[in-house]
PDB file of C-alpha atoms in Angstrom:
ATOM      1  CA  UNK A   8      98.407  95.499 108.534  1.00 65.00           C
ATOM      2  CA  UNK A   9     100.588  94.596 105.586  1.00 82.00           C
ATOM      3  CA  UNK A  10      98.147  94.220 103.324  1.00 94.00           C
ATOM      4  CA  UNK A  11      97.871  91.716 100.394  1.00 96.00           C
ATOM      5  CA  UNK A  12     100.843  90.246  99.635  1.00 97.00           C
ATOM      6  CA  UNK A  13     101.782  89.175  96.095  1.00 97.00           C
ATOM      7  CA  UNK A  14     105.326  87.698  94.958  1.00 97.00           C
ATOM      8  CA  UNK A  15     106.943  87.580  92.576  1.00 97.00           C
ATOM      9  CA  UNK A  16     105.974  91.354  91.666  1.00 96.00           C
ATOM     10  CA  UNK A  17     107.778  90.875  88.194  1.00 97.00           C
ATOM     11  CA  UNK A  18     108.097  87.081  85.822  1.00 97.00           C
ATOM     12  CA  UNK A  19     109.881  87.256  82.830  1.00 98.00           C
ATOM     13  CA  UNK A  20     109.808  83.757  81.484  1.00 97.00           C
ATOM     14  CA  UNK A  21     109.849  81.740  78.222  1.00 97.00           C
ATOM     15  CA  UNK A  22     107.591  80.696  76.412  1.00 97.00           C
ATOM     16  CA  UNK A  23     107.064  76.331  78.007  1.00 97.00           C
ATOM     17  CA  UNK A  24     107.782  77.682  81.029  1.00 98.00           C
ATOM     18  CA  UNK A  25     105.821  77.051  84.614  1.00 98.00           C
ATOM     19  CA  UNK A  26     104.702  80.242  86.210  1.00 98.00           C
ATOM     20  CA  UNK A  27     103.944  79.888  90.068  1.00 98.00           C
ATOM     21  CA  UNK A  28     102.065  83.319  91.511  1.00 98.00           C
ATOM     22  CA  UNK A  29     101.641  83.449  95.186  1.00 98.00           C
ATOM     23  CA  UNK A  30      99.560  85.530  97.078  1.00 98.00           C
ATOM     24  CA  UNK A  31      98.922  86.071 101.000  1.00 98.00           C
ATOM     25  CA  UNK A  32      95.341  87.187 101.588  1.00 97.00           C
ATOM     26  CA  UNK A  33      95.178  89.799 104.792  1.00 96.00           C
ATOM     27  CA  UNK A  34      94.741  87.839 107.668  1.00 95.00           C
ATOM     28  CA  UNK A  35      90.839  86.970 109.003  1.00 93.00           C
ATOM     29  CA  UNK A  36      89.584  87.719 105.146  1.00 94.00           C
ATOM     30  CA  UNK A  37      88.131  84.411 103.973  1.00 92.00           C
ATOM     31  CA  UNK A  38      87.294  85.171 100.072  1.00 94.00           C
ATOM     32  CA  UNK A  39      90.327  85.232  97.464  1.00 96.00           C
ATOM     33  CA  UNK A  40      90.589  86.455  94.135  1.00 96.00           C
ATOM     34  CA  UNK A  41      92.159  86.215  91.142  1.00 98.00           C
ATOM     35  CA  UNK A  42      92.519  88.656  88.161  1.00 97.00           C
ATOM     36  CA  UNK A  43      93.907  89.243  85.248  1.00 97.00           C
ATOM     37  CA  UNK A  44      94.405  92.580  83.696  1.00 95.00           C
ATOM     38  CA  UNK A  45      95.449  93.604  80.388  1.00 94.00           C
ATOM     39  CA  UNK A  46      94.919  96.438  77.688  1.00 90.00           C
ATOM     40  CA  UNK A  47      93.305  94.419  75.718  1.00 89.00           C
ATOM     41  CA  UNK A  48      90.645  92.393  77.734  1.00 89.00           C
ATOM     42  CA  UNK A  49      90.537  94.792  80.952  1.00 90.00           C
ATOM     43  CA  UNK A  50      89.873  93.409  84.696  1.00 93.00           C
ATOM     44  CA  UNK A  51      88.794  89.682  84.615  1.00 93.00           C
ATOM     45  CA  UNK A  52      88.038  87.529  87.440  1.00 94.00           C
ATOM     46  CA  UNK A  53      90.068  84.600  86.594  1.00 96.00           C
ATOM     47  CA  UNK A  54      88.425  82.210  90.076  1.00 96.00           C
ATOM     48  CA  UNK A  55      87.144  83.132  93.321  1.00 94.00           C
ATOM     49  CA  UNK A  56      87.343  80.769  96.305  1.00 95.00           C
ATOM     50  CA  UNK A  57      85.340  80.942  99.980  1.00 93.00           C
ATOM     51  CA  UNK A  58      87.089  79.421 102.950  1.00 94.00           C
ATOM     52  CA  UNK A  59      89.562  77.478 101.038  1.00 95.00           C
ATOM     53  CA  UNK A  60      87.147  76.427  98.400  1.00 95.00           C
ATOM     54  CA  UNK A  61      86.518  77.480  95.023  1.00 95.00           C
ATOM     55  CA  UNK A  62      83.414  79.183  94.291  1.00 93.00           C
ATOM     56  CA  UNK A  63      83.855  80.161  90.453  1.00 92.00           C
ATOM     57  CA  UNK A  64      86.446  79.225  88.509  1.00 94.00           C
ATOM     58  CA  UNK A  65      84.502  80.293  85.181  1.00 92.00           C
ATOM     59  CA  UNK A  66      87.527  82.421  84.091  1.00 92.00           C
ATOM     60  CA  UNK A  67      90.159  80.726  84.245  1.00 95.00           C
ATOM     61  CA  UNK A  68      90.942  79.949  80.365  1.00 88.00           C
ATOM     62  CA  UNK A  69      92.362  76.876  79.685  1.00 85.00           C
ATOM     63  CA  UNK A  70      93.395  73.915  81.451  1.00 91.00           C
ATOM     64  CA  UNK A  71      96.838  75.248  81.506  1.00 96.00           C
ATOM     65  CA  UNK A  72      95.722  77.721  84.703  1.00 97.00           C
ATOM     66  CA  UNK A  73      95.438  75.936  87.636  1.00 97.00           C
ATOM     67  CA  UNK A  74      94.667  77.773  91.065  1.00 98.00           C
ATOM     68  CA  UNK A  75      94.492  76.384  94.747  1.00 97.00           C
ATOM     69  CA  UNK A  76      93.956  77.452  98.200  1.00 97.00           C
ATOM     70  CA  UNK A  77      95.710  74.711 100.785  1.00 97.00           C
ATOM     71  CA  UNK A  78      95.103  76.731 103.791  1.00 95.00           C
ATOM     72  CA  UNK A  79      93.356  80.436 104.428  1.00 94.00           C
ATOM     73  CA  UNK A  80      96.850  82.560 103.879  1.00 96.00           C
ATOM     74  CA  UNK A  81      98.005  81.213 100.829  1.00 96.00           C
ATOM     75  CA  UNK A  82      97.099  80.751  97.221  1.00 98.00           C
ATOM     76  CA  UNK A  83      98.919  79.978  94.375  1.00 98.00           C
ATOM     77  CA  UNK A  84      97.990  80.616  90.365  1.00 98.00           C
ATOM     78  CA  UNK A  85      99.961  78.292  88.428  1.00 98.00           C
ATOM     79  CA  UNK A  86     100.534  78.306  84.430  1.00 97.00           C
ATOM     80  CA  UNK A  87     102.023  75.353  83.037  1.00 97.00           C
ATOM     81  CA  UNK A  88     103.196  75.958  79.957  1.00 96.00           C
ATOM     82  CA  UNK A  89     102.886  79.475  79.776  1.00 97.00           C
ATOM     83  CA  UNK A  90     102.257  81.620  76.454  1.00 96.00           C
ATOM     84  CA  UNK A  91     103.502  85.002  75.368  1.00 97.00           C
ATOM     85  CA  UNK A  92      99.433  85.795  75.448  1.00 96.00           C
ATOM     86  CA  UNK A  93      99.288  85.061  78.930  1.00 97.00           C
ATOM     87  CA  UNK A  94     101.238  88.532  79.553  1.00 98.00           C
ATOM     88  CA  UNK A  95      99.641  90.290  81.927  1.00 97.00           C
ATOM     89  CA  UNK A  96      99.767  91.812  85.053  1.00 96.00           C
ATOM     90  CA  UNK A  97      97.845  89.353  87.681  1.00 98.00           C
ATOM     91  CA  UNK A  98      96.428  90.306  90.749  1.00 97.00           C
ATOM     92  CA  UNK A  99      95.212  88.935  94.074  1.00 97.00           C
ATOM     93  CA  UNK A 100      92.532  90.437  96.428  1.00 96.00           C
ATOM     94  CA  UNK A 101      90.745  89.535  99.744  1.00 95.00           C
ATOM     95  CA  UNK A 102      87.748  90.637 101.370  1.00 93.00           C
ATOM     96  CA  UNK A 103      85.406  89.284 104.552  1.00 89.00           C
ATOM     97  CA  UNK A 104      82.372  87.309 102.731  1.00 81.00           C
ATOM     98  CA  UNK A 105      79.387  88.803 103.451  1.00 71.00           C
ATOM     99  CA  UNK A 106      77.284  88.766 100.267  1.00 70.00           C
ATOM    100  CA  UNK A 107      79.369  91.231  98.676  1.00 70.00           C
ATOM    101  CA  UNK A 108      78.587  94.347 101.297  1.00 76.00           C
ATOM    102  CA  UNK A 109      82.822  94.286 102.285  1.00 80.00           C
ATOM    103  CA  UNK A 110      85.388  95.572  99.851  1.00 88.00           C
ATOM    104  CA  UNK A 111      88.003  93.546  98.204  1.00 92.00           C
ATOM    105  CA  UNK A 112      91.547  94.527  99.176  1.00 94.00           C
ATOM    106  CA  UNK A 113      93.922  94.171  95.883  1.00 95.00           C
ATOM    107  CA  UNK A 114      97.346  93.317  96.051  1.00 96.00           C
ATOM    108  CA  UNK A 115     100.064  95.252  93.800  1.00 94.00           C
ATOM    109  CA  UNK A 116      99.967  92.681  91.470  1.00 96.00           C
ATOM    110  CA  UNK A 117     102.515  90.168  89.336  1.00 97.00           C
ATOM    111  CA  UNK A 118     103.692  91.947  86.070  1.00 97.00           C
ATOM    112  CA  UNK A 119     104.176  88.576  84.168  1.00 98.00           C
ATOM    113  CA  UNK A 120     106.361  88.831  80.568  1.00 98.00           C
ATOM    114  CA  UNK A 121     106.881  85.222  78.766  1.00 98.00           C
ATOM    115  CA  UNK A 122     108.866  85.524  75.367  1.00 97.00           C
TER     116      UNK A 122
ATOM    117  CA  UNK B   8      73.926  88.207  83.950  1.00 80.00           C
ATOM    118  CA  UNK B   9      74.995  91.543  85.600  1.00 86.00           C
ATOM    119  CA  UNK B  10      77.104  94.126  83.604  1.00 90.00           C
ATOM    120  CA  UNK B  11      78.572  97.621  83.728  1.00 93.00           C
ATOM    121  CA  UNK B  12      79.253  99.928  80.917  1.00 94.00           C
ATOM    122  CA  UNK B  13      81.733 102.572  80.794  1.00 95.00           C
ATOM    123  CA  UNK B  14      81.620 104.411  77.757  1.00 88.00           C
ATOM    124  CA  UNK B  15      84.632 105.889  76.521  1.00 86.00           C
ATOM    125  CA  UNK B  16      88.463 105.075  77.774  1.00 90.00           C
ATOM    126  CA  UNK B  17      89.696 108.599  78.748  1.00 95.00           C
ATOM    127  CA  UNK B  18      88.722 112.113  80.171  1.00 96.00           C
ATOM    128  CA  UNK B  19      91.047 115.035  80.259  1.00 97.00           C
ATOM    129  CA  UNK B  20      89.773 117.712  82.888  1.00 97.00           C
ATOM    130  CA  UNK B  21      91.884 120.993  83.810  1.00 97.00           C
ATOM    131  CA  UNK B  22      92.654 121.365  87.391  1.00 97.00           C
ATOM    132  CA  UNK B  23      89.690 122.424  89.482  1.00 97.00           C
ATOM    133  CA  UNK B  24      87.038 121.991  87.176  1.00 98.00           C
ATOM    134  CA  UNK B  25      84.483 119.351  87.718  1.00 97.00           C
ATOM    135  CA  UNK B  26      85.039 115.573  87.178  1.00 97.00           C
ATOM    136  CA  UNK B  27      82.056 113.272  86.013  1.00 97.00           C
ATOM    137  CA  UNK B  28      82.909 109.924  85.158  1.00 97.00           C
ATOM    138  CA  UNK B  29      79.985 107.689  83.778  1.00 97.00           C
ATOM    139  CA  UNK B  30      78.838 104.277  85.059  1.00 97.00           C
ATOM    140  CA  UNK B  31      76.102 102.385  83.637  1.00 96.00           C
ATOM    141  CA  UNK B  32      75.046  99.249  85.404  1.00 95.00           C
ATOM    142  CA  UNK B  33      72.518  96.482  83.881  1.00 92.00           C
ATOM    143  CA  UNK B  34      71.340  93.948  86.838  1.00 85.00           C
ATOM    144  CA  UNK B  35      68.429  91.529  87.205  1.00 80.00           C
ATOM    145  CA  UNK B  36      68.461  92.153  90.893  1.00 80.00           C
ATOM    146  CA  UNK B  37      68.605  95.320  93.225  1.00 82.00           C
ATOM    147  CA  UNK B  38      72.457  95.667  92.592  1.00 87.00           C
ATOM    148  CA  UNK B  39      75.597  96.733  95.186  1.00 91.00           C
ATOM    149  CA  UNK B  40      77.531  99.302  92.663  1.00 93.00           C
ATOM    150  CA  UNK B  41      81.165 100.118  93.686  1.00 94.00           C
ATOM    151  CA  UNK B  42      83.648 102.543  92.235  1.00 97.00           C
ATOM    152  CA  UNK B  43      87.447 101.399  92.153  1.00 97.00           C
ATOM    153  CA  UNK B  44      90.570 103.438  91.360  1.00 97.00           C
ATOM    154  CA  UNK B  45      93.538 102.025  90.255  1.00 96.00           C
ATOM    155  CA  UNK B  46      96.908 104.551  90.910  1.00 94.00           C
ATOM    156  CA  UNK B  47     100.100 103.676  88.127  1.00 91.00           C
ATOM    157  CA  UNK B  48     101.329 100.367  88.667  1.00 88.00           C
ATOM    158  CA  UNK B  49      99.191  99.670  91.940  1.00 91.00           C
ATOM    159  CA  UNK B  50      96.351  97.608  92.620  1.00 92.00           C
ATOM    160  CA  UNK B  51      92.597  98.521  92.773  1.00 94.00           C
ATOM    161  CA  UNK B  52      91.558 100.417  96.205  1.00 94.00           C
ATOM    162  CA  UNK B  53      88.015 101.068  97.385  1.00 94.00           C
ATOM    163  CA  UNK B  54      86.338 104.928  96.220  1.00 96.00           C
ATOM    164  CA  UNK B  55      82.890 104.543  97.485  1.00 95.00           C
ATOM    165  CA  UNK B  56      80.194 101.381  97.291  1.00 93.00           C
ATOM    166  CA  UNK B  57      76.112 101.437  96.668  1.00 92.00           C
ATOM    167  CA  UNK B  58      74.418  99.078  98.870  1.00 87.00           C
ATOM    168  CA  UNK B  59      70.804  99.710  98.889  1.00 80.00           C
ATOM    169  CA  UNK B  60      71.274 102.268 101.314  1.00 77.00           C
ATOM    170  CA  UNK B  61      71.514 106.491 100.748  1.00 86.00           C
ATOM    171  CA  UNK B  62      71.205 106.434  97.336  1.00 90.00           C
ATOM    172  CA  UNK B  63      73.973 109.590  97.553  1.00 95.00           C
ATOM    173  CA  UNK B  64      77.464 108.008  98.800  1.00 95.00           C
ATOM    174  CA  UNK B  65      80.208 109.766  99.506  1.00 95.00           C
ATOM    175  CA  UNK B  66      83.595 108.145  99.568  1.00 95.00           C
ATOM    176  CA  UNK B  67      86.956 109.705  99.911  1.00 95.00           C
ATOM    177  CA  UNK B  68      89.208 111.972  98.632  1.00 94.00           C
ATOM    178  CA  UNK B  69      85.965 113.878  97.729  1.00 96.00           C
ATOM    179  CA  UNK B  70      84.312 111.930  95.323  1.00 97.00           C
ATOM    180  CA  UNK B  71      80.923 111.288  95.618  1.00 97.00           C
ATOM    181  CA  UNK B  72      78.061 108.879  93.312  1.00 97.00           C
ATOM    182  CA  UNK B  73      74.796 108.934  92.948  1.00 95.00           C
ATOM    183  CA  UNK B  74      72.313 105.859  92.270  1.00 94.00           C
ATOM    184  CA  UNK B  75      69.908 106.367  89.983  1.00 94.00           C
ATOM    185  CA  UNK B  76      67.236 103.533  89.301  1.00 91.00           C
ATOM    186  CA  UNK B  77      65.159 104.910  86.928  1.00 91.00           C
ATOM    187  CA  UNK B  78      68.664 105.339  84.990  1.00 93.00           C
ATOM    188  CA  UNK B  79      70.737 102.309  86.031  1.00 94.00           C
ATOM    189  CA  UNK B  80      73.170 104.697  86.102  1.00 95.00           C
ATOM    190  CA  UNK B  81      76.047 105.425  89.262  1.00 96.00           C
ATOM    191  CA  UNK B  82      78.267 108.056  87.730  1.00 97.00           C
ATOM    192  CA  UNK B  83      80.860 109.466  89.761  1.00 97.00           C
ATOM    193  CA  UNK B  84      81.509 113.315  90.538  1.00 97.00           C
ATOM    194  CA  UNK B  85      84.005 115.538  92.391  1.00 98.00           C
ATOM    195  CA  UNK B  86      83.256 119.127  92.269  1.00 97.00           C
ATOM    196  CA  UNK B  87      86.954 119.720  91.642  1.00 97.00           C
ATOM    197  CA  UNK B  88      89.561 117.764  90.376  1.00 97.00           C
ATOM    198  CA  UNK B  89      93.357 117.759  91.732  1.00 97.00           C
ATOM    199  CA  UNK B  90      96.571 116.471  90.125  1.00 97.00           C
ATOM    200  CA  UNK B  91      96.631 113.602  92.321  1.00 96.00           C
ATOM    201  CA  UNK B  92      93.535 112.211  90.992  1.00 97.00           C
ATOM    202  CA  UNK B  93      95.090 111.556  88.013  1.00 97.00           C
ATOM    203  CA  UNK B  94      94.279 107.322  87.975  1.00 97.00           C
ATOM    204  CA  UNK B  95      92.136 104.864  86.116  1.00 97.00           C
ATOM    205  CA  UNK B  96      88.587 104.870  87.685  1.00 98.00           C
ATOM    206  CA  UNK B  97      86.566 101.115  87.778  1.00 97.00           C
ATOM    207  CA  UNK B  98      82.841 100.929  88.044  1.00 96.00           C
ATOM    208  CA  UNK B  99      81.358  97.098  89.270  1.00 94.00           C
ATOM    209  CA  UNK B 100      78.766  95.411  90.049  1.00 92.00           C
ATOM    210  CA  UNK B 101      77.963  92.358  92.065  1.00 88.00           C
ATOM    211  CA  UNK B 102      77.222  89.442  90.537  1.00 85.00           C
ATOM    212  CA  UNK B 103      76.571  87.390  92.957  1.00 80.00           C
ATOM    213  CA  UNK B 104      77.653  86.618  96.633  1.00 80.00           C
ATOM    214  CA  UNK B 105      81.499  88.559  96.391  1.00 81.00           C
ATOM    215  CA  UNK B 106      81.921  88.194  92.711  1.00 85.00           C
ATOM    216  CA  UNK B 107      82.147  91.496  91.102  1.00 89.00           C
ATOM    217  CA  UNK B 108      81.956  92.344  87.481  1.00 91.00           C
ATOM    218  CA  UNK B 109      84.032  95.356  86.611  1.00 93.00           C
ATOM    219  CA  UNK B 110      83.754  98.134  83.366  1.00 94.00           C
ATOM    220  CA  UNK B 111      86.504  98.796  80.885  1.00 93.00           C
ATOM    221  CA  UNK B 112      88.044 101.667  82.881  1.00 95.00           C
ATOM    222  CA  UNK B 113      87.911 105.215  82.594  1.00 96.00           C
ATOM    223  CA  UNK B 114      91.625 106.999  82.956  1.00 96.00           C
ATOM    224  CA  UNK B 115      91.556 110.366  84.045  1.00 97.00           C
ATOM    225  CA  UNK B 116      93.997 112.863  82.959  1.00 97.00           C
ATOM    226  CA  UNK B 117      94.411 116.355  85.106  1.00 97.00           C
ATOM    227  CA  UNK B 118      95.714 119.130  83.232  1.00 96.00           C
ATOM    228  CA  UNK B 119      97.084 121.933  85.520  1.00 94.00           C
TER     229      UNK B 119
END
């Protein structure tokens, strides 16, 4: 099992610049996660989806994070234009849904940088 | 809404000696409790989980919790600590169908 899959693992980008983060969930899980974590702010759920759909999107901060699920192995977290504040390192998790009684399996994360 | 309070942002423990790492948890419903741990520049993995069962769970690498109503509180033990434990621990709590709520962090430090 390979896991969740995250790429890029490291962004370095300007400041204006679109971001794309991908992530693979592991294969049968049907909940995805997003998070952002930083020194700052800690661990936040940035939005959750169930079976493609998304469930809570509550944390995502602005309009200029957009997230979507097209099919059950693949989700992308887009910024458009990004901000040095929107350093971070991102990650993606999956778990079975099941009222929260499975574990979510995290990804190694993206370590973005924009300057 | 459901929270979880970690008070503090380090412990330093010497090798061997016991390691207790505090979890507070405030919840409007009977809660699922989880401990994370997060290893340098990895993601979270799984320590242990609370889900209304034994109120005593044991998860690996030897660490253990205990849920405690009367003190909304699911701190996390080992009897004795080892270099490789050396990681940021995460306490959560559900929120509601998968949506967890995680604490600050506690990082851990093992002195030999």
């Amino acid at each position: 099992d390979a896991g969740v899959i995250q790429s890029p693992r490291h962004e370095v980008t300007e400041m204006g610049q679109e971001v794309t983060l991908r992530c693979k969930p592991i294969s049968g899980h049907n909940s995805l996660f997003w998070y952002r974590q930083t020194m700052m702010r800690g661990l936040e759920l940035l939005i959750y989806f169930n079976n493609n759909v998304p469930i809570d999107d509550s944390g995502m901060p602005e309009d200029r994070f957009s997230a979507k699920m097209p099919n059950a192995s693949f989700s992308t977290l887009k910024i458009q234009p990004s901000e040095p504040r929107d350093s971070a390192v991102y990650f993606c998790a999956s778990s079975l849904s099941a009222g929260g009684l499975y574990e979510q399996y995290f990804g190694p994360g993206t370590r973005l940088t924009v300057t | 809404a459901q929270s979880v309070t970690q008070l503090g942002s380090h412990v330093s423990v010497s090798e061997g000696a016991l390691v207790l790492l505090r979890c507070n948890y405030s919840s409007s419903v009977p809660p699922y409790l989880f401990w994370y741990v997060q290893y340098p520049n990895q993601g979270l993995q799984l320590l242990l989980k609370y889900t209304s069962a034994a109120t005593l769970v044991k998860g690996i690498n030897g660490f253990e919790a205990e849920f405690k109503k009367s003190e909304t509180s699911f701190h996390l033990t080992k009897p004795s600590a080892h270099m490789s434990d050396a990681a940021e621990y995460f306490c959560a709590v559900r929120e509601f169908l998968e949506k967890l709520v995680f604490g600050k962090g506690m990082k851990l430090t093992v002195n030999p």
